[in-house]
Coordinates of C-alpha atoms in Angstrom, one line a residue:
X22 CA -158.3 -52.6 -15.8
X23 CA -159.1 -51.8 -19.7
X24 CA -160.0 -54.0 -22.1
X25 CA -161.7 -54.1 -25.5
X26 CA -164.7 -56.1 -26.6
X27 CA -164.6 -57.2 -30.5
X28 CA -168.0 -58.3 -32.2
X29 CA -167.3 -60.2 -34.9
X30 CA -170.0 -60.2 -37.1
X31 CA -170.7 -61.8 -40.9
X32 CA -173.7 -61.6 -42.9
X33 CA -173.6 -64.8 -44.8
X34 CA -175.6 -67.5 -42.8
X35 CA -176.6 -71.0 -44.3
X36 CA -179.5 -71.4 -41.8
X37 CA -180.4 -67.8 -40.9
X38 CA -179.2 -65.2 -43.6
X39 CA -178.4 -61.6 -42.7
X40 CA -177.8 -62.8 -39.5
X41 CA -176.7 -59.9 -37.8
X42 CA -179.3 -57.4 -39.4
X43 CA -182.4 -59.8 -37.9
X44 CA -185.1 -57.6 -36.4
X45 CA -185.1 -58.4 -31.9
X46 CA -187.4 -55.9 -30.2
X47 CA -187.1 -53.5 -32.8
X48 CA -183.2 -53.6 -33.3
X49 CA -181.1 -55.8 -35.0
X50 CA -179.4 -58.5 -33.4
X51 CA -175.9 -57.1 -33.3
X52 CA -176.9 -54.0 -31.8
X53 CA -178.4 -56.0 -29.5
X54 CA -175.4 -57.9 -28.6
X55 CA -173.6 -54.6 -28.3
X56 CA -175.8 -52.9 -26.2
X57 CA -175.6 -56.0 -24.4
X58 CA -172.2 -55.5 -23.1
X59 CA -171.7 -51.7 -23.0
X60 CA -172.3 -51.6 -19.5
X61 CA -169.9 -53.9 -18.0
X62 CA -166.6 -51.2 -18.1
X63 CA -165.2 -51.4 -21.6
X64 CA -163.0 -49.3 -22.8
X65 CA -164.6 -49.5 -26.3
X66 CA -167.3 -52.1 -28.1
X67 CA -166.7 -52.3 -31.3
X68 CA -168.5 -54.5 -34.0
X69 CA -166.0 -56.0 -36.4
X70 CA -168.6 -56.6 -40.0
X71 CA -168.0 -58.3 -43.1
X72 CA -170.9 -56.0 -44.8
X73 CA -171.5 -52.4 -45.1
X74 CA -175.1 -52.7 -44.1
X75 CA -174.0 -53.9 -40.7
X76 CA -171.9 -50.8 -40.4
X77 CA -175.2 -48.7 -41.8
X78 CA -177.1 -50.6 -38.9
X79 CA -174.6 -49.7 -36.0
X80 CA -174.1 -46.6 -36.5
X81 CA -177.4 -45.6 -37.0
X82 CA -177.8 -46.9 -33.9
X83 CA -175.1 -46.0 -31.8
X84 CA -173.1 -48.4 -32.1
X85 CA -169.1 -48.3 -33.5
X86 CA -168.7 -50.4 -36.1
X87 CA -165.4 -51.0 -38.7
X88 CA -165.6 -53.1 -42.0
X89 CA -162.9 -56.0 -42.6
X90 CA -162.9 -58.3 -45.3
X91 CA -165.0 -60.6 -46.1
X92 CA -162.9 -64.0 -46.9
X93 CA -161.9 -64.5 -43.6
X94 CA -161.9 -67.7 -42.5
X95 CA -162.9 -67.2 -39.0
X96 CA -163.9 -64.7 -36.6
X97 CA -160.4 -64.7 -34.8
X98 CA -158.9 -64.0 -38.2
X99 CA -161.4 -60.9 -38.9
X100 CA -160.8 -59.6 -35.1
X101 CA -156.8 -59.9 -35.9
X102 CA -157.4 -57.3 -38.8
X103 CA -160.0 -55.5 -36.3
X104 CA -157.2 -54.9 -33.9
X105 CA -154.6 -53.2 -36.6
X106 CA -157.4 -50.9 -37.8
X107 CA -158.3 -50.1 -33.9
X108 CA -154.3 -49.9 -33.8
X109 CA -154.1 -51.7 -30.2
X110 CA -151.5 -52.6 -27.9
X111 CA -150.0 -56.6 -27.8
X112 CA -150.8 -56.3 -23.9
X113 CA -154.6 -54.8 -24.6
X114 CA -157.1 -57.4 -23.5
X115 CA -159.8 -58.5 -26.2
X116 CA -163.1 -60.0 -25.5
X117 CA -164.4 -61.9 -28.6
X118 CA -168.4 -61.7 -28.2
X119 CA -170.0 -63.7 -31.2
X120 CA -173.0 -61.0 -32.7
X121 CA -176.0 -63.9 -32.5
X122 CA -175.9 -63.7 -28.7
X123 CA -178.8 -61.4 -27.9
X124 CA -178.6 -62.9 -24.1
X125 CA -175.1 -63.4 -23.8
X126 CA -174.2 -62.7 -19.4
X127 CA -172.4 -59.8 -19.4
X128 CA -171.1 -60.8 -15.8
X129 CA -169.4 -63.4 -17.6
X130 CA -168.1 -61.4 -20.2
X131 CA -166.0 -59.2 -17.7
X132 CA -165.1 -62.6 -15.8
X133 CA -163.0 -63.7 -18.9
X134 CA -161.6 -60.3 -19.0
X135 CA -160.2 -59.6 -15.4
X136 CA -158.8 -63.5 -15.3
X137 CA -157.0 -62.9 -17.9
X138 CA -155.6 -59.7 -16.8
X139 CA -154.3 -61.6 -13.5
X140 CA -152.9 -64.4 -15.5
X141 CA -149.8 -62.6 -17.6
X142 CA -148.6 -66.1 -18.6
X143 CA -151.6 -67.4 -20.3
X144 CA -152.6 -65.6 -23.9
X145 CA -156.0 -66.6 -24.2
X146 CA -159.2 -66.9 -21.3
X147 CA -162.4 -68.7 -22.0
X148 CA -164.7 -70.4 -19.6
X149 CA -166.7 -73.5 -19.3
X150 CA -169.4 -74.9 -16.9
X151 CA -170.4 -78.3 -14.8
X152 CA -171.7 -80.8 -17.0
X153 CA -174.5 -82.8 -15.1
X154 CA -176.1 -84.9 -18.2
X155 CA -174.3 -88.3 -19.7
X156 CA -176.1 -87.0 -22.5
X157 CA -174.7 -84.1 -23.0
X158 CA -171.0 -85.6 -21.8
X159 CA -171.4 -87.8 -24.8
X160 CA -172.9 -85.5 -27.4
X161 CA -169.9 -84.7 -29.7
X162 CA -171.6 -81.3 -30.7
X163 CA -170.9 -80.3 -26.5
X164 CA -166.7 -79.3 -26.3
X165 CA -165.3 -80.3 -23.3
X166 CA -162.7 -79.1 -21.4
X167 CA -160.1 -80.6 -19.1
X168 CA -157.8 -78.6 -17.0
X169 CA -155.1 -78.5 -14.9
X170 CA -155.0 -77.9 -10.8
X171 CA -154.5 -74.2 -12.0
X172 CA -156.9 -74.0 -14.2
X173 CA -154.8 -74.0 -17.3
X174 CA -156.7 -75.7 -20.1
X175 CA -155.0 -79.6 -21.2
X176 CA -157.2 -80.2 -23.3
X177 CA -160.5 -79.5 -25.3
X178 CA -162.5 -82.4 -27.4
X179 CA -165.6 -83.3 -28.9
X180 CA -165.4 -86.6 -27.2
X181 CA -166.2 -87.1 -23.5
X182 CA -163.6 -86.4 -21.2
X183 CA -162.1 -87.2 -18.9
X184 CA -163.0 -90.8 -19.7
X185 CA -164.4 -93.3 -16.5
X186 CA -162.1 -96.3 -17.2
X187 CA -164.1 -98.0 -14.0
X188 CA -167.6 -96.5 -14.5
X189 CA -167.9 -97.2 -18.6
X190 CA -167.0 -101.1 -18.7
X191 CA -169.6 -101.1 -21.1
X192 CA -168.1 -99.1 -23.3
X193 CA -170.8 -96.2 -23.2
X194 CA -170.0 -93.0 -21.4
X195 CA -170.6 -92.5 -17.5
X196 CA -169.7 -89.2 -15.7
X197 CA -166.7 -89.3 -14.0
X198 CA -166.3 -88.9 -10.3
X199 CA -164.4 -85.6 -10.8
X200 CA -166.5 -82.6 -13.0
X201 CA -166.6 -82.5 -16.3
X202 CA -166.2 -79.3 -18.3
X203 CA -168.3 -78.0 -21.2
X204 CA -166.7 -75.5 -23.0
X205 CA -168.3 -71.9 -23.3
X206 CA -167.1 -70.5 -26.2
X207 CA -166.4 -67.0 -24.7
X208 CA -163.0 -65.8 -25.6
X209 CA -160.3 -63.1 -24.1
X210 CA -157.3 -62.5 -26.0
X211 CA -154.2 -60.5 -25.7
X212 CA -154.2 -58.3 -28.9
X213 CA -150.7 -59.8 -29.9
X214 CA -152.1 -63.2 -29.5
X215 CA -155.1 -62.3 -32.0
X216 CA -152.8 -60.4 -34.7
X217 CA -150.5 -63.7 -34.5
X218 CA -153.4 -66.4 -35.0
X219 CA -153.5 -66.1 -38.6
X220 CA -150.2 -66.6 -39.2
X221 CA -149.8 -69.6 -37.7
X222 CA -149.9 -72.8 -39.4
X223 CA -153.1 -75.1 -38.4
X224 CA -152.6 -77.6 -36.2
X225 CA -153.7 -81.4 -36.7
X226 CA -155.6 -81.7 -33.5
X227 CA -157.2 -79.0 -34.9
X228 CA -158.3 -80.4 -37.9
X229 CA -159.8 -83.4 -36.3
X230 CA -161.8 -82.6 -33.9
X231 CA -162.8 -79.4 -35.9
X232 CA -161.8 -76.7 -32.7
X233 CA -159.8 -73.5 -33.6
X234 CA -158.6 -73.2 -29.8
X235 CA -156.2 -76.1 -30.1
X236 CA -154.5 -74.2 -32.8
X237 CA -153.4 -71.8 -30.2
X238 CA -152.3 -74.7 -27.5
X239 CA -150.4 -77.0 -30.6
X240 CA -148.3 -73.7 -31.1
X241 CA -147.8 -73.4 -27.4
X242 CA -150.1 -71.1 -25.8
X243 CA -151.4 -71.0 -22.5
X244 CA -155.4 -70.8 -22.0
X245 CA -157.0 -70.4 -18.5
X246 CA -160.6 -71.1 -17.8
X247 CA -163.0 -69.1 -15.9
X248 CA -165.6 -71.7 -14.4
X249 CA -169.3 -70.7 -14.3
X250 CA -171.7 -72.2 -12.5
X251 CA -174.1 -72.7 -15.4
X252 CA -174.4 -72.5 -18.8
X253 CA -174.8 -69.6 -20.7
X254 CA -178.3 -68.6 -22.5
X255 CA -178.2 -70.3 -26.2
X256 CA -177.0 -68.3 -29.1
X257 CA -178.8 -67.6 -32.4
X258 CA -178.4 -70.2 -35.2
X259 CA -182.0 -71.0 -36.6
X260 CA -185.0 -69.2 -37.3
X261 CA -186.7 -71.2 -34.2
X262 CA -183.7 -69.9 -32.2
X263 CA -184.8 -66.6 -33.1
X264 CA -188.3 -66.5 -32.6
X265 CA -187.4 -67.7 -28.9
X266 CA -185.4 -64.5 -28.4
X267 CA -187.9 -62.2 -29.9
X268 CA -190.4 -63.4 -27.8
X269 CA -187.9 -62.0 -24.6
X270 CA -188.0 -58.8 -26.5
X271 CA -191.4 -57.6 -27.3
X272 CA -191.6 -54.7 -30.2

């Protein structure tokens, strides 16, 4: 099986500028993320940046690296241009792996990958966990996921799902007696799929509950989820978030 893993990677950060050039161990973040995966059977790991110094940075490290513009709206939209430049196949499988996710599982990575080379019909694989908190079920900042008996996604939210008609009479939120999903937000794509995203018009589930993947279902798409058994490490978004990583990677 080959497949392709994209990094997308911007500098512009509200909370943490130049992002993907912080200093982990020694190396900056992206490379991190990079080296990260390169073990796992890719055919190629490529960082997709908005920024010439995040080229600079890979290469002098090792790393391939390609520049795309920098008014994309979204990572899926500057991985769509990454896939003409790399010039691949609609068929070749594409693993999105976001650049501030130093201690991303690599296992899991390659997971998304192989499910969605055995699922032909679906476009897009992603993954999601047990949720065991009715905190977290009803924190609107944790995506859930509900899917069918084949694992084909119905529907993601921001609101818990499924909904307990029985257990929240009360009208706060109660786990269900069947699992709920949080959504990892892990990607595979077929290169076609990526190349059409930005063409297609956003959808209005979309733009209410603020979650680029419904795009793809509004417009018919099929996306199957690889569950984990438990959640990922946390990403990168604030300097606290960072200082917790470096303190895994000792200079």
């Amino acid at each position: 099986m080959s497949f392709s893993v994209l990094i997308p990677a911007r500098m512009a950060s509200s909370r943490l500028p130049d992002k993907p050039l912080a200093d982990i161990g020694g190396l900056p973040m992206v490379v991190r993320v990079a080296q990260r995966v390169s073990g796992i059977g890719a055919r190629q790991v490529v960082v997709a940046a908005d920024d010439a110094r995040i080229v600079e940075a890979c290469q002098a490290h090792g790393v391939s690296a390609l520049m795309t513009r920098a008014d994309h709206p979204s990572g899926s939209d500057r991985l769509a241009e990454a896939c003409v430049a790399l010039g691949l196949a609609g068929d070749d499988v594409v693993v999105n792996v976001q650049g501030d996710e130093p201690l991303i599982d690599p296992v899991l990575v390659r997971a998304c990958a192989d499910l969605l080379t055995a699922h032909p019909d679906c476009a897009v694989a992603t993954a999601a966990h047990p949720i065991h908190s009715v905190a977290d079920f009803a924190n609107p900042n944790v995506v859930k996921v509900v899917c069918d008996q084949r694992r084909r996604a119905l529907y993601f939210s921001r609101a818990p799902i499924p909904w307990w008609r029985d257990g929240s009479r009360t009208g706060a939120a109660a786990l269900p007696p069947v699992p709920a999903w949080r959504h990892i937000g892990l990607y595979a794509y077929r290169a076609a799929t990526l190349r059409r995203f930005p063409t297609l018009s956003p959808a209005p589930l979309e733009q209410v509950e603020s979650l680029e993947q419904l795009r793809l279902m509004w417009h018919g798409e099929s996306i199957i989820v690889h569950e984990a058994l438990e959640a990922p490490a946390a990403g990168v978004d604030t300097p606290e978030d960072l200082e917790r990583v470096r303190r895994l990677f000792p200079g």
